[in-house]
Amino acid sequence: MMKDCPVWSTPAGKINFSAFKQSFSTNVNYLKRRFSSGDLSSEYEEGQLGPDGQPIPGPPPTKEQPPQRPASTTPGQVPPQDLNIRPGPPPPAPGQPAPINPKTTSAPTSPAKGSQSLLQRVQSLTGVAREVTSNLTSSVMASAGQLGQQGSAQALNRLPARSENCLVLLVIDDANTDWSKYFKSRKINELDLRVEQAEFSELSIVAGADFGCVVSYPTWKDGNKMTRSFQPDFVLIRQNLKDAGRDYKNLLLALMYGGVPSVNSLQAVYNFQDKPWVFAHMMNISRKYGRDAFPLIEQYFYPDFKEMGTMVPRLPAVLKIGHAHGGLGKIRAGTLNDYQDASSVVAVTATYCTSEPYVEARCDVHIQKIGNQYKAFMRKGIVGHWKSGSGSAMLEQVSMNDRYRSWVDNVATLFGGLDICALEVIVGKDGREYIIEVNDSALTLMGESQEEDRRHIAELVLSRMSLLCKPPPTQQQQQAQQYQQQQRYRRQSGSSIGSSSGVTGDSGGAPSSTSGAAGGGISSAADSAFGSSTTVSEGSSATASTANSTVRRDSQSSTGSKTSFFARQNSQQGVPPSGQGGPSGGTGDDTEDTMKNLRKTFAGIFGDM
């Protein structure tokens, strides 16, 4: 048994320092790793009280001693005494508190105590972090609100300033036409005019209830791209709002939201987004005046490709797919197979389709109306294409007859009125005419009179702007208007006072009038009585002499004074004057009192009757 146990062969009173050193360093390193972080502490921290209300003492300030394996000693050996181990402090006397060493860090007595202290610290740190986070969030939200208000105010301040001495005209057209030269040195209501021109694809519009709308578009200056912003006062639309692959409806809505007037009106331009919608309104005109007076071509409408198989039009036919201009989206179907192929194309486009009979055209006629200016052009194709408007053509201006004028005038009444519009008419080889479509303010100008037509458009725009873009009145004008209103009110009040005094001073025929007006109120009785007396006096004055008329005028003046005196006396007695709150009709005590007062008044004027 003794042979299996390890024995330290050390002499009595001596220790193996190499083994002690190795064991001491190992245990010290372990303790350092365990307690150097300071996250764990004992259940009773420094300064805490025990269960009996007494402070718990910390361990004595001694050097840390690692646990050692007990060395086996032989019987008779004495344990080593030179390990430099100091005894602990003596126990406290009864009734005295144990001393507390604030520099002592006690080690945990068990893992449960250490985890409990760590959990408490983590919870405290979490609460502090939550409070700091909430305070930070509230401060950030308050700052964000202030920044938002400041940002909105700054955004309004960044709006382009509207000039009080200048009006801005926005022309939506391509760069091939310079519209500024047609409005050069022109004024509207003593205000200068500035022209801004851009295409639909270049515009960026922001609208608001407070500032109208702000239009921006890019410009180039010295090779640098810049953004130009302004607030338009009027718009001239010379581009199609919707075409094949392009739709600028949102820009039109922004202009409408900003309340900007235009030529044609924004409502009319909005209605020209789809040709079938416009064609349906022309069908109403044809139904109203008849096919002979308004020869509209026959047309079918298919909302989807599925309906195209239910009713096949008369072939050959021309199919128009969707909304497009310039001959785009048109297919000629000569046979049933061609028609079926075209319907398969409509199936992949996911849009509507219209069909109309194919007319072998001899020429087509373009009838335009710009304000009060009418023109008609005849166009003949040269290349022989079935689309008369495609390719090269011979153009000739023809006389404007009454038939063409009536057609375009009827169309100009659509959608609240079209200031600029044009009709497209096809003339067959048999000489019959067919109206196929109408164009709005984006019509194509033709012939050698294009410059003249642009000047007509400019004059039309200026006339509309002079009516719709009136500058706000200045302070002097407002004061002048207020003064005129006051003078007008004074004249009206003076005339009403004069008329009432004149009615009071008339005489003659009073008894019969008052007796006939017994069932009426004060105002009706007085009006009837004084009206008849005025007639009698006028008739007698025509036959009386100058002296009598003079005497009558004197008597009328005295009578007026007497009447006014009695009127004041009646008002003091509580009788209201006519037209100022008295009863307006009916019978009873009020009417009888009124008639008695009137009889007394006339008796005082003309004597006893």
Short mmCIF file of C-alpha atoms in Angstrom, two decimals, residues 45-408:
data_model
loop_
_atom_site.label_atom_id
_atom_site.label_comp_id
_atom_site.label_asym_id
_atom_site.label_seq_id
_atom_site.Cartn_x
_atom_site.Cartn_y
_atom_site.Cartn_z
CA GLU A 45 -20.74 43.44 -1.57
CA GLU A 46 -18.65 45.92 0.30
CA GLY A 47 -20.76 47.89 2.70
CA GLN A 48 -23.71 45.45 2.53
CA LEU A 49 -25.51 44.16 5.61
CA GLY A 50 -26.02 40.60 6.65
CA PRO A 51 -29.22 38.89 7.72
CA ASP A 52 -28.83 40.18 11.28
CA GLY A 53 -28.38 43.80 10.15
CA GLN A 54 -24.64 43.78 10.79
CA PRO A 55 -22.12 44.63 8.05
CA ILE A 56 -20.35 41.65 6.59
CA PRO A 57 -16.57 41.86 6.87
CA GLY A 58 -14.44 41.23 3.86
CA PRO A 59 -11.50 38.85 3.86
CA PRO A 60 -8.27 40.04 5.46
CA PRO A 61 -5.75 41.79 3.21
CA THR A 62 -3.49 38.86 2.72
CA LYS A 63 -1.67 37.57 -0.22
CA GLU A 64 -3.55 35.14 -2.30
CA GLN A 65 -2.47 31.58 -1.69
CA PRO A 66 -3.29 28.99 -4.29
CA PRO A 67 -4.65 25.72 -3.14
CA GLN A 68 -1.91 23.09 -2.80
CA ARG A 69 -1.99 19.42 -2.90
CA PRO A 70 -1.17 18.09 0.54
CA ALA A 71 2.24 16.58 0.56
CA SER A 72 2.52 13.14 1.96
CA THR A 73 4.79 13.05 4.91
CA THR A 74 6.25 10.24 6.69
CA PRO A 75 5.46 9.67 10.28
CA GLY A 76 7.51 11.88 12.40
CA GLN A 77 7.99 14.58 9.78
CA VAL A 78 7.12 18.13 10.68
CA PRO A 79 5.11 20.22 8.19
CA PRO A 80 6.98 23.08 6.67
CA GLN A 81 6.83 26.35 8.60
CA ASP A 82 8.55 28.82 6.22
CA LEU A 83 5.75 29.29 3.64
CA ASN A 84 5.25 32.93 4.68
CA ILE A 85 1.56 32.29 5.51
CA ARG A 86 0.15 34.87 7.83
CA PRO A 87 -2.65 34.08 10.19
CA GLY A 88 -6.00 35.84 9.72
CA PRO A 89 -7.19 38.65 11.98
CA PRO A 90 -8.57 37.69 15.34
CA PRO A 91 -12.31 37.31 15.59
CA PRO A 92 -14.19 40.41 16.73
CA ALA A 93 -15.15 40.81 20.35
CA PRO A 94 -18.75 40.02 21.24
CA GLY A 95 -21.04 42.99 20.62
CA GLN A 96 -18.64 44.81 18.27
CA PRO A 97 -19.05 45.02 14.48
CA ALA A 98 -16.46 43.41 12.32
CA PRO A 99 -14.05 45.75 10.54
CA ILE A 100 -14.68 46.40 6.86
CA ASN A 101 -11.81 46.61 4.43
CA PRO A 102 -12.89 48.62 1.37
CA LYS A 103 -9.89 47.47 -0.62
CA THR A 104 -10.85 43.84 -0.46
CA THR A 105 -12.45 42.10 -3.39
CA SER A 106 -14.08 38.98 -2.25
CA ALA A 107 -14.24 35.94 -4.43
CA PRO A 108 -17.56 34.24 -5.05
CA THR A 109 -18.39 31.46 -2.74
CA SER A 110 -20.48 29.63 -5.33
CA PRO A 111 -21.35 29.85 -9.04
CA ALA A 112 -24.98 30.69 -8.20
CA LYS A 113 -23.98 33.80 -6.28
CA GLY A 114 -21.69 34.97 -9.08
CA SER A 115 -24.35 34.50 -11.78
CA GLN A 116 -26.93 36.34 -9.67
CA SER A 117 -24.62 39.35 -9.28
CA LEU A 118 -23.81 39.32 -13.00
CA LEU A 119 -27.52 39.22 -13.88
CA GLN A 120 -28.19 42.21 -11.62
CA ARG A 121 -25.44 44.20 -13.29
CA VAL A 122 -26.67 43.28 -16.76
CA GLN A 123 -30.22 44.31 -15.84
CA SER A 124 -29.04 47.63 -14.46
CA LEU A 125 -26.98 48.28 -17.57
CA THR A 126 -29.96 47.33 -19.76
CA GLY A 127 -32.23 49.77 -17.92
CA VAL A 128 -29.73 52.58 -18.30
CA ALA A 129 -29.29 51.80 -21.98
CA ARG A 130 -33.08 51.77 -22.48
CA GLU A 131 -33.46 55.15 -20.80
CA VAL A 132 -30.62 56.65 -22.80
CA THR A 133 -32.10 55.22 -26.01
CA SER A 134 -35.56 56.63 -25.29
CA ASN A 135 -34.14 60.06 -24.51
CA LEU A 136 -32.04 59.96 -27.64
CA THR A 137 -35.02 58.86 -29.75
CA SER A 138 -37.25 61.64 -28.41
CA SER A 139 -34.57 64.23 -29.06
CA VAL A 140 -34.00 62.89 -32.56
CA MET A 141 -37.74 62.98 -33.33
CA ALA A 142 -38.03 66.53 -32.05
CA SER A 143 -35.05 67.58 -34.12
CA ALA A 144 -36.49 65.82 -37.16
CA GLY A 145 -39.81 67.66 -36.71
CA GLN A 146 -38.05 70.99 -36.49
CA LEU A 147 -35.93 70.14 -39.50
CA GLY A 148 -39.06 69.07 -41.41
CA GLN A 149 -40.77 72.38 -40.70
CA GLN A 150 -37.65 74.28 -41.59
CA GLY A 151 -37.26 72.17 -44.72
CA SER A 152 -40.81 72.85 -45.88
CA ALA A 153 -40.34 76.55 -45.22
CA GLN A 154 -37.04 76.50 -47.08
CA ALA A 155 -38.67 74.57 -49.93
CA LEU A 156 -41.32 77.27 -50.27
CA ASN A 157 -38.60 79.89 -50.12
CA ARG A 158 -36.72 78.10 -52.89
CA LEU A 159 -39.66 78.43 -55.27
CA PRO A 160 -38.89 80.60 -58.27
CA ALA A 161 -39.96 84.15 -57.59
CA ARG A 162 -42.88 85.30 -59.71
CA SER A 163 -42.14 88.60 -61.35
CA GLU A 164 -44.76 91.29 -60.87
CA ASN A 165 -43.84 93.00 -64.15
CA CYS A 166 -43.68 89.92 -66.38
CA LEU A 167 -45.91 87.06 -67.49
CA VAL A 168 -44.51 83.66 -68.44
CA LEU A 169 -45.82 81.71 -71.43
CA LEU A 170 -44.92 78.02 -71.65
CA VAL A 171 -44.91 76.63 -75.21
CA ILE A 172 -44.78 72.84 -75.43
CA ASP A 173 -43.27 72.12 -78.84
CA ASP A 174 -40.13 70.73 -80.39
CA ALA A 175 -37.05 72.81 -81.10
CA ASN A 176 -37.77 73.07 -84.83
CA THR A 177 -39.91 76.16 -84.25
CA ASP A 178 -38.74 79.12 -82.21
CA TRP A 179 -41.91 80.60 -80.75
CA SER A 180 -40.18 83.41 -78.89
CA LYS A 181 -39.84 85.48 -82.06
CA TYR A 182 -43.63 85.55 -82.53
CA PHE A 183 -44.08 87.13 -79.08
CA LYS A 184 -41.13 89.47 -79.16
CA SER A 185 -41.73 92.92 -77.67
CA ARG A 186 -45.35 92.09 -76.94
CA LYS A 187 -47.10 93.17 -73.74
CA ILE A 188 -50.23 91.97 -72.00
CA ASN A 189 -52.07 94.39 -69.74
CA GLU A 190 -48.92 96.56 -69.62
CA LEU A 191 -46.83 93.55 -68.52
CA ASP A 192 -43.89 92.09 -70.41
CA LEU A 193 -44.10 88.57 -71.81
CA ARG A 194 -41.41 85.90 -71.46
CA VAL A 195 -41.56 82.69 -73.51
CA GLU A 196 -40.27 79.34 -72.24
CA GLN A 197 -40.24 76.51 -74.77
CA ALA A 198 -39.65 72.79 -74.15
CA GLU A 199 -40.96 69.38 -75.14
CA PHE A 200 -43.14 67.12 -73.04
CA SER A 201 -40.26 64.69 -72.57
CA GLU A 202 -38.09 67.43 -71.03
CA LEU A 203 -40.58 68.81 -68.54
CA SER A 204 -40.75 68.17 -64.81
CA ILE A 205 -43.78 69.72 -63.09
CA VAL A 206 -44.64 70.00 -59.41
CA ALA A 207 -48.06 71.39 -58.43
CA GLY A 208 -49.43 72.56 -55.12
CA ALA A 209 -52.47 74.33 -53.73
CA ASP A 210 -50.35 77.13 -52.27
CA PHE A 211 -48.10 78.01 -55.19
CA GLY A 212 -49.78 76.69 -58.34
CA CYS A 213 -47.25 74.72 -60.36
CA VAL A 214 -43.49 74.92 -60.90
CA VAL A 215 -42.09 73.75 -64.24
CA SER A 216 -38.46 72.70 -64.67
CA TYR A 217 -36.51 71.58 -67.70
CA PRO A 218 -32.79 71.16 -68.44
CA THR A 219 -30.81 73.71 -70.42
CA TRP A 220 -27.21 73.88 -71.58
CA LYS A 221 -25.00 76.87 -71.03
CA ASP A 222 -21.27 76.90 -71.90
CA GLY A 223 -21.29 73.11 -72.03
CA ASN A 224 -22.79 72.78 -68.54
CA LYS A 225 -26.19 71.30 -67.87
CA MET A 226 -28.46 73.55 -65.82
CA THR A 227 -32.05 73.31 -64.62
CA ARG A 228 -34.42 76.15 -65.39
CA SER A 229 -37.46 76.58 -63.13
CA PHE A 230 -40.38 78.97 -63.40
CA GLN A 231 -44.10 79.32 -62.73
CA PRO A 232 -46.09 79.59 -65.97
CA ASP A 233 -49.07 81.89 -66.38
CA PHE A 234 -50.30 80.37 -69.65
CA VAL A 235 -49.60 77.27 -71.75
CA LEU A 236 -49.67 76.69 -75.50
CA ILE A 237 -49.70 72.95 -76.27
CA ARG A 238 -48.35 72.13 -79.71
CA GLN A 239 -47.48 68.47 -79.10
CA ASN A 240 -49.67 65.40 -78.93
CA LEU A 241 -50.33 64.40 -75.35
CA LYS A 242 -50.39 60.71 -76.25
CA ASP A 243 -48.75 58.89 -79.12
CA ALA A 244 -47.36 55.46 -79.90
CA GLY A 245 -45.24 54.49 -76.88
CA ARG A 246 -45.57 57.90 -75.20
CA ASP A 247 -48.09 59.16 -72.69
CA TYR A 248 -47.74 62.48 -70.86
CA LYS A 249 -51.04 62.40 -69.03
CA ASN A 250 -49.34 62.96 -65.66
CA LEU A 251 -47.87 66.25 -66.83
CA LEU A 252 -51.28 67.41 -68.00
CA LEU A 253 -52.72 66.51 -64.60
CA ALA A 254 -50.03 68.61 -62.93
CA LEU A 255 -50.92 71.60 -65.12
CA MET A 256 -54.57 71.08 -64.33
CA TYR A 257 -53.77 70.83 -60.62
CA GLY A 258 -51.91 74.13 -60.84
CA GLY A 259 -54.86 75.83 -62.56
CA VAL A 260 -52.86 77.07 -65.56
CA PRO A 261 -54.99 78.27 -68.51
CA SER A 262 -54.05 77.09 -71.98
CA VAL A 263 -54.89 76.92 -75.69
CA ASN A 264 -56.66 74.63 -76.31
CA SER A 265 -58.11 74.22 -72.85
CA LEU A 266 -56.66 71.50 -70.67
CA GLN A 267 -60.06 69.80 -70.55
CA ALA A 268 -60.13 69.60 -74.34
CA VAL A 269 -56.57 68.27 -74.51
CA TYR A 270 -57.46 65.65 -71.90
CA ASN A 271 -60.38 64.44 -74.04
CA PHE A 272 -58.09 63.94 -77.06
CA GLN A 273 -56.15 61.14 -75.37
CA ASP A 274 -58.06 58.43 -77.26
CA LYS A 275 -59.32 58.73 -80.81
CA PRO A 276 -62.36 56.47 -80.29
CA TRP A 277 -63.57 58.88 -77.57
CA VAL A 278 -63.34 61.81 -80.00
CA PHE A 279 -64.93 59.77 -82.80
CA ALA A 280 -67.87 58.94 -80.53
CA HIS A 281 -68.53 62.67 -80.05
CA MET A 282 -68.38 63.20 -83.82
CA MET A 283 -70.94 60.42 -84.21
CA ASN A 284 -73.28 62.49 -82.05
CA ILE A 285 -72.84 65.41 -84.45
CA SER A 286 -73.56 63.12 -87.39
CA ARG A 287 -76.71 61.81 -85.71
CA LYS A 288 -77.82 65.38 -85.00
CA TYR A 289 -77.32 66.83 -88.50
CA GLY A 290 -77.52 63.69 -90.60
CA ARG A 291 -75.01 61.72 -92.63
CA ASP A 292 -75.36 64.02 -95.63
CA ALA A 293 -74.67 67.20 -93.67
CA PHE A 294 -71.82 65.63 -91.70
CA PRO A 295 -70.43 62.68 -93.72
CA LEU A 296 -68.63 60.68 -91.03
CA ILE A 297 -67.10 57.40 -92.13
CA GLU A 298 -68.58 54.18 -90.78
CA GLN A 299 -66.48 52.65 -88.00
CA TYR A 300 -66.52 49.64 -85.66
CA PHE A 301 -64.93 49.58 -82.21
CA TYR A 302 -63.48 46.45 -80.59
CA PRO A 303 -62.47 46.79 -76.91
CA ASP A 304 -60.40 43.59 -77.15
CA PHE A 305 -59.19 41.09 -79.73
CA LYS A 306 -61.82 38.58 -78.53
CA GLU A 307 -64.66 40.69 -79.94
CA MET A 308 -63.00 40.93 -83.34
CA GLY A 309 -64.17 37.44 -84.23
CA THR A 310 -67.80 38.06 -83.38
CA MET A 311 -68.41 40.74 -86.02
CA VAL A 312 -66.19 40.90 -89.08
CA PRO A 313 -66.33 44.26 -90.90
CA ARG A 314 -66.81 44.70 -94.59
CA LEU A 315 -63.53 43.86 -96.30
CA PRO A 316 -61.23 45.35 -97.37
CA ALA A 317 -60.94 47.37 -94.18
CA VAL A 318 -58.44 49.53 -92.38
CA LEU A 319 -57.67 48.53 -88.78
CA LYS A 320 -56.37 51.17 -86.38
CA ILE A 321 -54.73 49.68 -83.30
CA GLY A 322 -54.63 51.86 -80.21
CA HIS A 323 -53.97 55.59 -80.26
CA ALA A 324 -51.28 56.80 -82.64
CA HIS A 325 -50.51 59.55 -85.12
CA GLY A 326 -48.69 59.85 -88.41
CA GLY A 327 -50.04 56.62 -89.91
CA LEU A 328 -48.70 54.40 -87.10
CA GLY A 329 -50.78 51.43 -85.97
CA LYS A 330 -52.75 51.17 -89.23
CA ILE A 331 -53.16 47.89 -91.08
CA ARG A 332 -55.09 47.18 -94.29
CA ALA A 333 -56.88 43.84 -94.23
CA GLY A 334 -57.94 42.78 -97.71
CA THR A 335 -59.00 39.22 -96.93
CA LEU A 336 -60.28 37.24 -93.98
CA ASN A 337 -56.82 35.78 -93.39
CA ASP A 338 -55.35 39.27 -93.22
CA TYR A 339 -58.04 40.23 -90.75
CA GLN A 340 -57.28 37.21 -88.54
CA ASP A 341 -53.57 38.01 -88.65
CA ALA A 342 -54.29 41.57 -87.60
CA SER A 343 -56.47 40.37 -84.73
CA SER A 344 -53.57 38.21 -83.50
CA VAL A 345 -51.42 41.35 -83.43
CA VAL A 346 -54.08 43.15 -81.42
CA ALA A 347 -54.01 40.25 -78.93
CA VAL A 348 -50.39 40.92 -77.97
CA THR A 349 -50.81 44.69 -77.78
CA ALA A 350 -53.49 44.51 -75.05
CA THR A 351 -55.37 47.53 -76.41
CA TYR A 352 -58.48 48.38 -78.40
CA CYS A 353 -58.93 48.41 -82.15
CA THR A 354 -61.20 50.17 -84.64
CA SER A 355 -62.05 49.21 -88.20
CA GLU A 356 -63.44 51.27 -91.06
CA PRO A 357 -64.01 50.45 -94.72
CA TYR A 358 -61.07 51.00 -97.01
CA VAL A 359 -61.64 53.88 -99.41
CA GLU A 360 -59.51 54.11 -102.51
CA ALA A 361 -58.68 57.77 -102.21
CA ARG A 362 -58.20 60.24 -104.97
CA CYS A 363 -56.94 62.85 -102.46
CA ASP A 364 -57.44 63.97 -98.91
CA VAL A 365 -58.46 67.39 -97.60
CA HIS A 366 -57.08 69.12 -94.52
CA ILE A 367 -59.47 71.72 -93.04
CA GLN A 368 -58.06 73.83 -90.23
CA LYS A 369 -59.47 76.50 -87.94
CA ILE A 370 -57.26 78.86 -85.89
CA GLY A 371 -59.41 81.31 -84.01
CA ASN A 372 -61.44 82.98 -86.76
CA GLN A 373 -59.05 81.96 -89.56
CA TYR A 374 -60.12 79.09 -91.84
CA LYS A 375 -58.01 77.30 -94.44
CA ALA A 376 -58.31 74.15 -96.55
CA PHE A 377 -55.54 72.16 -98.26
CA MET A 378 -55.80 69.33 -100.76
CA ARG A 379 -53.07 66.71 -100.73
CA LYS A 380 -52.38 64.08 -103.43
CA GLY A 381 -49.94 61.27 -102.90
CA ILE A 382 -47.15 60.66 -105.40
CA VAL A 383 -45.70 57.32 -104.31
CA GLY A 384 -49.03 55.51 -104.70
CA HIS A 385 -49.17 54.19 -101.14
CA TRP A 386 -52.59 53.25 -99.79
CA LYS A 387 -51.94 55.66 -96.89
CA SER A 388 -52.61 58.98 -98.53
CA GLY A 389 -50.75 60.89 -95.81
CA SER A 390 -47.53 58.87 -96.11
CA GLY A 391 -44.63 59.65 -98.38
CA SER A 392 -44.34 62.52 -100.77
CA ALA A 393 -47.44 64.38 -101.83
CA MET A 394 -48.56 67.40 -103.81
CA LEU A 395 -50.10 70.09 -101.63
CA GLU A 396 -52.50 72.74 -102.86
CA GLN A 397 -54.56 75.28 -100.93
CA VAL A 398 -58.19 75.25 -102.01
CA SER A 399 -61.02 77.64 -101.38
CA MET A 400 -62.91 77.43 -98.12
CA ASN A 401 -66.52 76.70 -98.99
CA ASP A 402 -69.52 76.80 -96.67
CA ARG A 403 -69.64 73.01 -96.46
CA TYR A 404 -66.13 72.78 -95.04
CA ARG A 405 -66.78 75.71 -92.72
CA SER A 406 -69.91 74.11 -91.25
CA TRP A 407 -68.02 70.85 -90.62
CA VAL A 408 -65.16 72.45 -88.74
#
